[in-house]
mmCIF file with all atom_site columns, C-alpha atoms in Angstrom:
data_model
loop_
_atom_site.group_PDB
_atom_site.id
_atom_site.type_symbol
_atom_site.label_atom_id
_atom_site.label_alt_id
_atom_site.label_comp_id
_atom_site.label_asym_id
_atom_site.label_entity_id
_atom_site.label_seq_id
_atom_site.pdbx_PDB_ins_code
_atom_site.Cartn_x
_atom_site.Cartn_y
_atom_site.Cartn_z
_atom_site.occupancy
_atom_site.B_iso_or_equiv
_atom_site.pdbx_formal_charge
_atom_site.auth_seq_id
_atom_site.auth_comp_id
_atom_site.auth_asym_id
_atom_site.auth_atom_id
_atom_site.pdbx_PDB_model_num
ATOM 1   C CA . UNK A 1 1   ? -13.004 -12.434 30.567 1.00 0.00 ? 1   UNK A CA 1
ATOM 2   C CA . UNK A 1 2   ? -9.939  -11.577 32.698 1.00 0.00 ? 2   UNK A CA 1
ATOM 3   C CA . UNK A 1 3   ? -9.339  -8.507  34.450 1.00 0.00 ? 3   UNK A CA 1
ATOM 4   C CA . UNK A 1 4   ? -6.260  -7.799  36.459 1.00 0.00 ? 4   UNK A CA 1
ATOM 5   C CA . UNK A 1 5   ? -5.199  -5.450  39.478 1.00 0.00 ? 5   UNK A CA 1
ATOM 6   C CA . UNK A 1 6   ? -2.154  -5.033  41.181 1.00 0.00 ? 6   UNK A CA 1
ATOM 7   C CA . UNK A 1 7   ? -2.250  -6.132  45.253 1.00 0.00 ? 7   UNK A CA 1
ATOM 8   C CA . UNK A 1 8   ? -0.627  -2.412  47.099 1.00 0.00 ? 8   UNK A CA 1
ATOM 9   C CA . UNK A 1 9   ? 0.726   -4.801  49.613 1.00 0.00 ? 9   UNK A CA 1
ATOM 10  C CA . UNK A 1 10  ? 3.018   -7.216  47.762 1.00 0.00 ? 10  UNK A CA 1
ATOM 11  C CA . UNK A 1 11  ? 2.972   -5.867  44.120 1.00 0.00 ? 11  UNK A CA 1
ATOM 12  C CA . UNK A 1 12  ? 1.347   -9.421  42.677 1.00 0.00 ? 12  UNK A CA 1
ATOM 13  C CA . UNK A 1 13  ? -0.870  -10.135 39.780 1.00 0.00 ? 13  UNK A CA 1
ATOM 14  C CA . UNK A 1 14  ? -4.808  -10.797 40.975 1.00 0.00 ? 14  UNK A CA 1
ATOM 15  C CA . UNK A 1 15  ? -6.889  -12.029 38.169 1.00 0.00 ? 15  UNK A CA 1
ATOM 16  C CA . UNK A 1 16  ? -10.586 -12.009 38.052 1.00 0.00 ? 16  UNK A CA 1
ATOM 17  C CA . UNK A 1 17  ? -12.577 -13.877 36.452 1.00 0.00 ? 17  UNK A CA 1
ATOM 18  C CA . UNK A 1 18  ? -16.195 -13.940 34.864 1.00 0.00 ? 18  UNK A CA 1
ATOM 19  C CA . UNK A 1 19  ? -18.279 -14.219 37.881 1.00 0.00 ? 19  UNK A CA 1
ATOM 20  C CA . UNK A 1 20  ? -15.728 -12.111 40.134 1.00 0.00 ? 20  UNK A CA 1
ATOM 21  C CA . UNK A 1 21  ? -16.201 -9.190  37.943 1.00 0.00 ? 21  UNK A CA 1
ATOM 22  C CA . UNK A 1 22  ? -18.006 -5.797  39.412 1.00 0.00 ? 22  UNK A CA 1
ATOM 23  C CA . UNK A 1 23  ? -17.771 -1.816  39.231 1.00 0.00 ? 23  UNK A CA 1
ATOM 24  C CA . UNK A 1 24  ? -15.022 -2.031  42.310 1.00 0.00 ? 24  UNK A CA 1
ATOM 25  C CA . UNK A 1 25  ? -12.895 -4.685  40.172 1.00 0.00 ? 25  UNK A CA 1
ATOM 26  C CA . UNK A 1 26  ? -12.732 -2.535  37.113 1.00 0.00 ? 26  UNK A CA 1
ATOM 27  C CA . UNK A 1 27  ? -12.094 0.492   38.879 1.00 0.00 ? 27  UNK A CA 1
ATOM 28  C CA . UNK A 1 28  ? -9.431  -1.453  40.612 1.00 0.00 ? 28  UNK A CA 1
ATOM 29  C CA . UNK A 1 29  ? -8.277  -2.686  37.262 1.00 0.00 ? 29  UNK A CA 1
ATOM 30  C CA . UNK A 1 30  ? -8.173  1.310   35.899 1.00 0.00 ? 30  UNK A CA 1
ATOM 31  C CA . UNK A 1 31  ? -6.572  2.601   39.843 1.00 0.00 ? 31  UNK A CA 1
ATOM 32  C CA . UNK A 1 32  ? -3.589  4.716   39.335 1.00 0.00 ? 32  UNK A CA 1
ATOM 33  C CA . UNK A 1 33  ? -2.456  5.653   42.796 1.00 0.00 ? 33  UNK A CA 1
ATOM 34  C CA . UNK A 1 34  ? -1.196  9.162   41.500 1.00 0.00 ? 34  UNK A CA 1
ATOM 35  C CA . UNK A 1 35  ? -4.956  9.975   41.098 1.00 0.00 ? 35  UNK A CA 1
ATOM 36  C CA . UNK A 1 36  ? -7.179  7.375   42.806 1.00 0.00 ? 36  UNK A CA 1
ATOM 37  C CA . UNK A 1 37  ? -7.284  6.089   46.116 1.00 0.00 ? 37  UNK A CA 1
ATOM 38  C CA . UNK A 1 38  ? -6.500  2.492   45.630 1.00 0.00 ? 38  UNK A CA 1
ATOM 39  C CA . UNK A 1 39  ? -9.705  0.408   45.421 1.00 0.00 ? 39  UNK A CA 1
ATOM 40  C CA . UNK A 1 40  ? -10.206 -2.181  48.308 1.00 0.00 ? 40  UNK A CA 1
ATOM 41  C CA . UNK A 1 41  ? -11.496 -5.515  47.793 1.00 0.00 ? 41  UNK A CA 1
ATOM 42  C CA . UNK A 1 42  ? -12.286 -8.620  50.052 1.00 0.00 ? 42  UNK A CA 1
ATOM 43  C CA . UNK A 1 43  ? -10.572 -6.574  52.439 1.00 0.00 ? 43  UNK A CA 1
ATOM 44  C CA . UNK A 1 44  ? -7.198  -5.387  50.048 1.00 0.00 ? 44  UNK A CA 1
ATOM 45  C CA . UNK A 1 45  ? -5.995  -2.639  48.290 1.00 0.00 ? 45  UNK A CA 1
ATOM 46  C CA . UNK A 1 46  ? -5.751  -2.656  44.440 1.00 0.00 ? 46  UNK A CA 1
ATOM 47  C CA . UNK A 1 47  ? -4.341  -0.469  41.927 1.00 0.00 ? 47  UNK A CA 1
ATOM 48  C CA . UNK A 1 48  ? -3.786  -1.050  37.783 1.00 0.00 ? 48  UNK A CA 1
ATOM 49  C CA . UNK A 1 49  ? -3.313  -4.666  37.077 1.00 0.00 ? 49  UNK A CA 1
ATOM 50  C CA . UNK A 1 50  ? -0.574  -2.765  34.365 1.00 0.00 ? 50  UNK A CA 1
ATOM 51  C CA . UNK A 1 51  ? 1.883   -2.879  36.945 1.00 0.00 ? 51  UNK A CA 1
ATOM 52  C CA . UNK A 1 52  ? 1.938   -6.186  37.130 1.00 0.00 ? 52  UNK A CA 1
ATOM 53  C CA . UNK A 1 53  ? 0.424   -7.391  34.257 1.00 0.00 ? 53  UNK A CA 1
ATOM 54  C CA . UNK A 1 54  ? -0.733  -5.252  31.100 1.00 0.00 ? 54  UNK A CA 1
ATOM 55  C CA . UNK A 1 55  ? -2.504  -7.860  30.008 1.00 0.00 ? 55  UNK A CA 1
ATOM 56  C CA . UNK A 1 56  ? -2.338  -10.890 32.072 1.00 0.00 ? 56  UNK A CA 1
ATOM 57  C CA . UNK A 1 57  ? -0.911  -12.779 28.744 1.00 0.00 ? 57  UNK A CA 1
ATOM 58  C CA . UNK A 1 58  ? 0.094   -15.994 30.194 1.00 0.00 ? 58  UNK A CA 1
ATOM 59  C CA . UNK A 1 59  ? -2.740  -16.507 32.006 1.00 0.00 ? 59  UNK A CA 1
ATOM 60  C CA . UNK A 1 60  ? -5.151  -15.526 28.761 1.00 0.00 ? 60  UNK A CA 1
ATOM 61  C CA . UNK A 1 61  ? -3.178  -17.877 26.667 1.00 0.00 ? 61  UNK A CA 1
ATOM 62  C CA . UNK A 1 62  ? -4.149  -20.748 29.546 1.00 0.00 ? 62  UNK A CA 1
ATOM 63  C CA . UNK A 1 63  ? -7.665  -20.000 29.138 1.00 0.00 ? 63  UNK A CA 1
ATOM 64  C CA . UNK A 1 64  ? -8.220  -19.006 25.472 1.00 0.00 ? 64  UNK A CA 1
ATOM 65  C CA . UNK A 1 65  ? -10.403 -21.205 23.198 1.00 0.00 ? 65  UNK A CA 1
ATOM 66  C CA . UNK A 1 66  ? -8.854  -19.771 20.106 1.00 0.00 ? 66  UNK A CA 1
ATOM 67  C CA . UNK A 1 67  ? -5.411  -20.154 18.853 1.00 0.00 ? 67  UNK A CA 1
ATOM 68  C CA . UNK A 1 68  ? -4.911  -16.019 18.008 1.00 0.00 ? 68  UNK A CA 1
ATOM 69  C CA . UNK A 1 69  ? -4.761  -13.851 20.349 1.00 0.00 ? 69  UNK A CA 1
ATOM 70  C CA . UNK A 1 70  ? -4.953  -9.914  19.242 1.00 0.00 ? 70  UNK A CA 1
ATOM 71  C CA . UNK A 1 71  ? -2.941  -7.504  21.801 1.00 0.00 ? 71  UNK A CA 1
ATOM 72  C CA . UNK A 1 72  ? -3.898  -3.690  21.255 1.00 0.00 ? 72  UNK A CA 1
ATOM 73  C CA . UNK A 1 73  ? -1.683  -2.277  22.786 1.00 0.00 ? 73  UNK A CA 1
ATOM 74  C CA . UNK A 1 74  ? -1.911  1.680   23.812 1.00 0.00 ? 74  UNK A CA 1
ATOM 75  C CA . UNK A 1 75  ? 1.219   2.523   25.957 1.00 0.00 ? 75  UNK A CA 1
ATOM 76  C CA . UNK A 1 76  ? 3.979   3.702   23.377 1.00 0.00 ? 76  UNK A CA 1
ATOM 77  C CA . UNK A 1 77  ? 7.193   1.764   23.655 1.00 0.00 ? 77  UNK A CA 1
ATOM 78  C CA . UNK A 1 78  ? 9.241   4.411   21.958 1.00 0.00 ? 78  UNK A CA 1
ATOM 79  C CA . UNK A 1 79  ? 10.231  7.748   22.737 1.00 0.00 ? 79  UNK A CA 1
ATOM 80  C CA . UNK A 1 80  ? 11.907  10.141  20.867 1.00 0.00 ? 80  UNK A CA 1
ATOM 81  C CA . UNK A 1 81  ? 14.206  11.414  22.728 1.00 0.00 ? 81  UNK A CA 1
ATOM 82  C CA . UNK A 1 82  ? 15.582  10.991  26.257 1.00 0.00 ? 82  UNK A CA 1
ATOM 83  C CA . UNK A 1 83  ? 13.329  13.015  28.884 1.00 0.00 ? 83  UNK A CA 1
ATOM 84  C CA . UNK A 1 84  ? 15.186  16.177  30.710 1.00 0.00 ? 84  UNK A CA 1
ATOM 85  C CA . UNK A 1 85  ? 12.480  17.432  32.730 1.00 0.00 ? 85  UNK A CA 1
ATOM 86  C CA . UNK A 1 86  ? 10.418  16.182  36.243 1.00 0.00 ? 86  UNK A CA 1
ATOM 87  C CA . UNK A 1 87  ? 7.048   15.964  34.218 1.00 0.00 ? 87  UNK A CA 1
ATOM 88  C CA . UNK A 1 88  ? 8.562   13.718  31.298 1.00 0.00 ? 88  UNK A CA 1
ATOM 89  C CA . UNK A 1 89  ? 10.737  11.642  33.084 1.00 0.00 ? 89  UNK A CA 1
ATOM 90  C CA . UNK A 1 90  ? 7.841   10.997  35.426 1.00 0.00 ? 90  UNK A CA 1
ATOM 91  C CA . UNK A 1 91  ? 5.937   9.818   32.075 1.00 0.00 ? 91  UNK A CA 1
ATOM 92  C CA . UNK A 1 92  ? 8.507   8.067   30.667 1.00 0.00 ? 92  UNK A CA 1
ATOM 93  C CA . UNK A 1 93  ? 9.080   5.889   33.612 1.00 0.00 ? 93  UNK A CA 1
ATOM 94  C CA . UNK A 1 94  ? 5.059   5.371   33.421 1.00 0.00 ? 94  UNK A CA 1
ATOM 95  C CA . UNK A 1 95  ? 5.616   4.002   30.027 1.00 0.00 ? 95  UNK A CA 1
ATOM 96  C CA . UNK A 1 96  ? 8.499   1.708   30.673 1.00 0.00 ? 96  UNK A CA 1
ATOM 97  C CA . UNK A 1 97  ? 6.535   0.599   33.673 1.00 0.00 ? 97  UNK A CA 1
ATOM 98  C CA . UNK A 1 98  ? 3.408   -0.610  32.304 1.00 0.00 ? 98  UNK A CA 1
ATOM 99  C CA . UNK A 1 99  ? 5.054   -2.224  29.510 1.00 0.00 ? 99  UNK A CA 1
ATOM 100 C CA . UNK A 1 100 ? 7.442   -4.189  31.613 1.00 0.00 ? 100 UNK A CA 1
ATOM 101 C CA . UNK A 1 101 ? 5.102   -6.789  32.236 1.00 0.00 ? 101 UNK A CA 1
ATOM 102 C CA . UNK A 1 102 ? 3.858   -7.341  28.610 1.00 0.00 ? 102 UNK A CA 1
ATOM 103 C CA . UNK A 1 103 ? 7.423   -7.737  26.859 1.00 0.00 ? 103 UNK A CA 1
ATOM 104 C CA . UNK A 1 104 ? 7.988   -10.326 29.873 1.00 0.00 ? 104 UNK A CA 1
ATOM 105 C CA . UNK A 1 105 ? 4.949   -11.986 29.047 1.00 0.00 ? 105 UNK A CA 1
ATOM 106 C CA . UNK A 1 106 ? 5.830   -11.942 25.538 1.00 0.00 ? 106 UNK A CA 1
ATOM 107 C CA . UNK A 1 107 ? 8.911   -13.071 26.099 1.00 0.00 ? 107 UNK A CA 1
ATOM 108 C CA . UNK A 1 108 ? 8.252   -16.032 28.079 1.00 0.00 ? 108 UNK A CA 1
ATOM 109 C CA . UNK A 1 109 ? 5.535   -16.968 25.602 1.00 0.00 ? 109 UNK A CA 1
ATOM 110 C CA . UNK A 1 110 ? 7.978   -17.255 22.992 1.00 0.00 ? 110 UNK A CA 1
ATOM 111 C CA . UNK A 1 111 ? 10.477  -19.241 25.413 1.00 0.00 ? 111 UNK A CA 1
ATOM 112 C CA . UNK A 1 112 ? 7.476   -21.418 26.183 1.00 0.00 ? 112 UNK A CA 1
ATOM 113 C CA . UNK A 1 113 ? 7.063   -21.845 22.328 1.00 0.00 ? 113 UNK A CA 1
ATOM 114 C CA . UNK A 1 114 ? 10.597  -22.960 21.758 1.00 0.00 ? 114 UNK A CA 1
ATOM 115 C CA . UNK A 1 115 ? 11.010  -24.934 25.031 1.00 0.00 ? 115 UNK A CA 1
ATOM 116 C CA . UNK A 1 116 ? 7.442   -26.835 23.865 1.00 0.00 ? 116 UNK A CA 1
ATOM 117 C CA . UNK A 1 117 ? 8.358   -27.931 20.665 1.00 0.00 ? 117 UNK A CA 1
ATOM 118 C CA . UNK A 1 118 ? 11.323  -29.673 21.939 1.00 0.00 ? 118 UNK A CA 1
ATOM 119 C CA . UNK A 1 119 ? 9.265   -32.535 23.632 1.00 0.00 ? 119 UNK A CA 1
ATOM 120 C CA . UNK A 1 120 ? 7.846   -33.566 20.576 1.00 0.00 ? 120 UNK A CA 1
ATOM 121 C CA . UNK A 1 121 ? 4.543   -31.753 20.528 1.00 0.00 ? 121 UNK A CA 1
ATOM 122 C CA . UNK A 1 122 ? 2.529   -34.083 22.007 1.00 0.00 ? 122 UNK A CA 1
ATOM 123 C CA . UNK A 1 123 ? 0.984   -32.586 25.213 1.00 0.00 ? 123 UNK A CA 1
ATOM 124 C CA . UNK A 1 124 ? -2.249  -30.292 24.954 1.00 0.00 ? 124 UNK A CA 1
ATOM 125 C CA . UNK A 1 125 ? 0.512   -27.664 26.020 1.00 0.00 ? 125 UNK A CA 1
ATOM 126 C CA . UNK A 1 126 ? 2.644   -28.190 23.482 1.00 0.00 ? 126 UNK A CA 1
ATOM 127 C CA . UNK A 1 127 ? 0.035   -27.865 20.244 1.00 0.00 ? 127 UNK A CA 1
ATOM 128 C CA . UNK A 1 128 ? -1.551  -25.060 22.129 1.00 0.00 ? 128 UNK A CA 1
ATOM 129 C CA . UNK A 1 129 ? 1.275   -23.191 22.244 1.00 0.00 ? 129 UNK A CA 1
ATOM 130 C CA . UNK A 1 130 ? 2.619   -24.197 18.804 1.00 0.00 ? 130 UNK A CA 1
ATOM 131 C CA . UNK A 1 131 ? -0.978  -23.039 17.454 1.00 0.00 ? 131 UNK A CA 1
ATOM 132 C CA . UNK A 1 132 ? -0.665  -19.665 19.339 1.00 0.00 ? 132 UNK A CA 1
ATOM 133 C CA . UNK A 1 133 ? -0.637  -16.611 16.877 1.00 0.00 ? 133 UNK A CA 1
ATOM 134 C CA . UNK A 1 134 ? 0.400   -13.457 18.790 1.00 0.00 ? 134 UNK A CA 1
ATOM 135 C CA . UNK A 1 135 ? -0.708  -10.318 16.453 1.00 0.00 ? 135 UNK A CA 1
ATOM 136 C CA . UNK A 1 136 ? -0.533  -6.803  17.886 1.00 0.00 ? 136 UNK A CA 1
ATOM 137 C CA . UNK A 1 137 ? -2.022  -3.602  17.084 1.00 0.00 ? 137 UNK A CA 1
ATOM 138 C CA . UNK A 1 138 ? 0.345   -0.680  18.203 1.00 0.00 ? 138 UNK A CA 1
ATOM 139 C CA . UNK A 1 139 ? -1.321  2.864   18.788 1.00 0.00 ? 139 UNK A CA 1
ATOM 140 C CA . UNK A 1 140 ? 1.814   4.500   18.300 1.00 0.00 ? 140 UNK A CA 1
ATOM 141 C CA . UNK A 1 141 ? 2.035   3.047   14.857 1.00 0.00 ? 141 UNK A CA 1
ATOM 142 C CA . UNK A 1 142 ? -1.613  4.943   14.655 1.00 0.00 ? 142 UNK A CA 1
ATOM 143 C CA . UNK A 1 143 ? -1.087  7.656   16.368 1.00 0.00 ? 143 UNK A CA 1
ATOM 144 C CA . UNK A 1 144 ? 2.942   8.906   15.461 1.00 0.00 ? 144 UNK A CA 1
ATOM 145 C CA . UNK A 1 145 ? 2.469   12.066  18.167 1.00 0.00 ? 145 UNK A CA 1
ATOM 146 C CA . UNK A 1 146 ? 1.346   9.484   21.026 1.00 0.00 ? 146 UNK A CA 1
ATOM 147 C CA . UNK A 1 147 ? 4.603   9.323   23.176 1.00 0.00 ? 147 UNK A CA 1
ATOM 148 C CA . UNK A 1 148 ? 4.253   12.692  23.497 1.00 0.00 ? 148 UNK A CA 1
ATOM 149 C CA . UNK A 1 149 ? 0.607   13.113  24.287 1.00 0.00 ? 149 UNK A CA 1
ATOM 150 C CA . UNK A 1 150 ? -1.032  13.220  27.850 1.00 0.00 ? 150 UNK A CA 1
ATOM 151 C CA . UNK A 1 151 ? -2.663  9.923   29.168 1.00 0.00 ? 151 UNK A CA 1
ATOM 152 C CA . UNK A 1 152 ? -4.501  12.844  30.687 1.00 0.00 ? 152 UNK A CA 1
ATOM 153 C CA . UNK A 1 153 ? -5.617  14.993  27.759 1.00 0.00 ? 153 UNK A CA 1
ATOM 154 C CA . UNK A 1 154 ? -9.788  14.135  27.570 1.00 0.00 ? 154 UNK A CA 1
ATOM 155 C CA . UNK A 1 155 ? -10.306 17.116  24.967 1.00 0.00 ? 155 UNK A CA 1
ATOM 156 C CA . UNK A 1 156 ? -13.796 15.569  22.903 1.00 0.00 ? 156 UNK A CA 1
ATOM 157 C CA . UNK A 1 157 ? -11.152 16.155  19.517 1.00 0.00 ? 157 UNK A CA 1
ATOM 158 C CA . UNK A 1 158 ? -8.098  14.329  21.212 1.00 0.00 ? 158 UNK A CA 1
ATOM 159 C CA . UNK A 1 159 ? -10.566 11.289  21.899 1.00 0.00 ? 159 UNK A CA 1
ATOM 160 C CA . UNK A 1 160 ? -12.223 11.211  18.500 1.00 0.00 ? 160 UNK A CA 1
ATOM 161 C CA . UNK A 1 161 ? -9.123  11.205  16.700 1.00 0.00 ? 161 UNK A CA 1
ATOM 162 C CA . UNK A 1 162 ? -8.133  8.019   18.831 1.00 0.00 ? 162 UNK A CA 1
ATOM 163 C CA . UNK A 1 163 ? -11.524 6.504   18.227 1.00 0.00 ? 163 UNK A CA 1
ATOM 164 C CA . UNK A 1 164 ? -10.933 6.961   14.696 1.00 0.00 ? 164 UNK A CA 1
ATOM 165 C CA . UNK A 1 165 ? -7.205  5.981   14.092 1.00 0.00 ? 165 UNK A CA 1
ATOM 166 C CA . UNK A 1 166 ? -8.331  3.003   16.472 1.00 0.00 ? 166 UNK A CA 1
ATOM 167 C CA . UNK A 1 167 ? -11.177 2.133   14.135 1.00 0.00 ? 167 UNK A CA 1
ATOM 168 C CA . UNK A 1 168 ? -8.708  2.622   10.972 1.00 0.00 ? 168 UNK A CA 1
ATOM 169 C CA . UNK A 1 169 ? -6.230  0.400   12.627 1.00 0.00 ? 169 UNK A CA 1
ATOM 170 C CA . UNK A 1 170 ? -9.050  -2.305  13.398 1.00 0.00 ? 170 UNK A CA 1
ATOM 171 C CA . UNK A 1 171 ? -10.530 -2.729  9.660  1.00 0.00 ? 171 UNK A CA 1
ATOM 172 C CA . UNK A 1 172 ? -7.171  -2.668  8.674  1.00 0.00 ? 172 UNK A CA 1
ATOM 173 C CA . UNK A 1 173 ? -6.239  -5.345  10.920 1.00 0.00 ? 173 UNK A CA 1
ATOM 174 C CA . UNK A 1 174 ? -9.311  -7.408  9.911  1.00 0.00 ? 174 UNK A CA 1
ATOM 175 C CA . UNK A 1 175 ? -9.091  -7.378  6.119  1.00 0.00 ? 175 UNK A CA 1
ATOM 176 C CA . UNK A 1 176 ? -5.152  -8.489  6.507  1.00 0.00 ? 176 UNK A CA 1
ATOM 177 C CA . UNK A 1 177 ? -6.772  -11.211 8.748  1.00 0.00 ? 177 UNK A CA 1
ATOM 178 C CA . UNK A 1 178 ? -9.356  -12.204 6.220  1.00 0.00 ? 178 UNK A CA 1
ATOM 179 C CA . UNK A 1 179 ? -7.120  -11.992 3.231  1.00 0.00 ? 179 UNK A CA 1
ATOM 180 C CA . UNK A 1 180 ? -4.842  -14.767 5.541  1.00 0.00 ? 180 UNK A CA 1
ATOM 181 C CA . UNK A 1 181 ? -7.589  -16.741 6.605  1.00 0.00 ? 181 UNK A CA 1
ATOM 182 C CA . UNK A 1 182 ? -8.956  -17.078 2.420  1.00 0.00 ? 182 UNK A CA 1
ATOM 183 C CA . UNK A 1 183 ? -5.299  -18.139 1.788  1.00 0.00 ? 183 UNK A CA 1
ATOM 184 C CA . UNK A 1 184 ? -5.447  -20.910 4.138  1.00 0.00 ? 184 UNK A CA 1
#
């Protein structure tokens, strides 16, 4: 298990692991400074590890046992149209923000990939990362009104209908991963 949070003081990446794990970490992990106090820890001041990593990709690619690696990812990428006012600027640039650090981390997976393969393969590295199988489940595929909803919005119907589409989106994702896995 890795769970990130963002240092206030410098911006960085802190991972915690396993046995670092507690209620102040994940509330660190969850901290956005808009509407928490930032969450101090071995004397420093955390806020959402999406700022500077949403998820720590790299790093769980370093550590993972398996060779596929399934990214659910909940922050739309799209939006459909340019935002005019304060309020949806303000979310906009929330949405660009804590994706910024997963299409880096994407991207220099793939570099990694490419860079890899061109010393033959033979390093743990190398067949680790030419093994790696990045799938991704998008909400806003799910969920086409999502750039537009509130990160906010805790309505009991609002949170069901995620739960649901989520769930859809999950068995959906599994039987395509079966059906692969059979043809193999």
């Amino acid at each position: 298990m890795l769970v990130s949070a963002t240092r206030v003081s410098d911006g960085g990446l802190r991972i915690f692991r396993e046995c670092e794990v507690s209620r102040d970490v994940v509330l660190a992990s969850a901290c956005l400074p808009l509407l928490n106090h930032a969450v101090t820890i071995d004397g420093e001041d955390y806020w959402d590890g999406g700022y500077a990593a949403n998820p720590p990709l790299t790093e769980l690619v370093d550590v993972a046992e398996t060779s596929t690696i399934l990214l659910v990812q909940i922050v739309p990428t799209q939006a459909d149209e340019t935002p005019t006012s304060s309020p949806t600027i303000a979310k906009r640039l929330n949405q660009i923000t804590f994706n910024g650090p997963l299409m880096h981390d994407i991207a220099a997976l793939e570099a990694m990939k490419r860079l890899s393969g061109r010393d033959g393969g033979d390093s743990p590295l190398s067949r680790k990362l030419a093994a790696l199988s990045l799938e991704r489940i998008s909400a806003e595929e799910w969920v086409p009104d999502l750039a537009r909803r509130s990160g906010m919005d805790l309505d009991r119907s609002a949170l069901l209908d995620l739960r649901d589409r989520g769930r859809e989106a999950a068995a959906q994702w599994l039987s395509a991963a079966g059906q692969t896995e059979r043809a193999a």
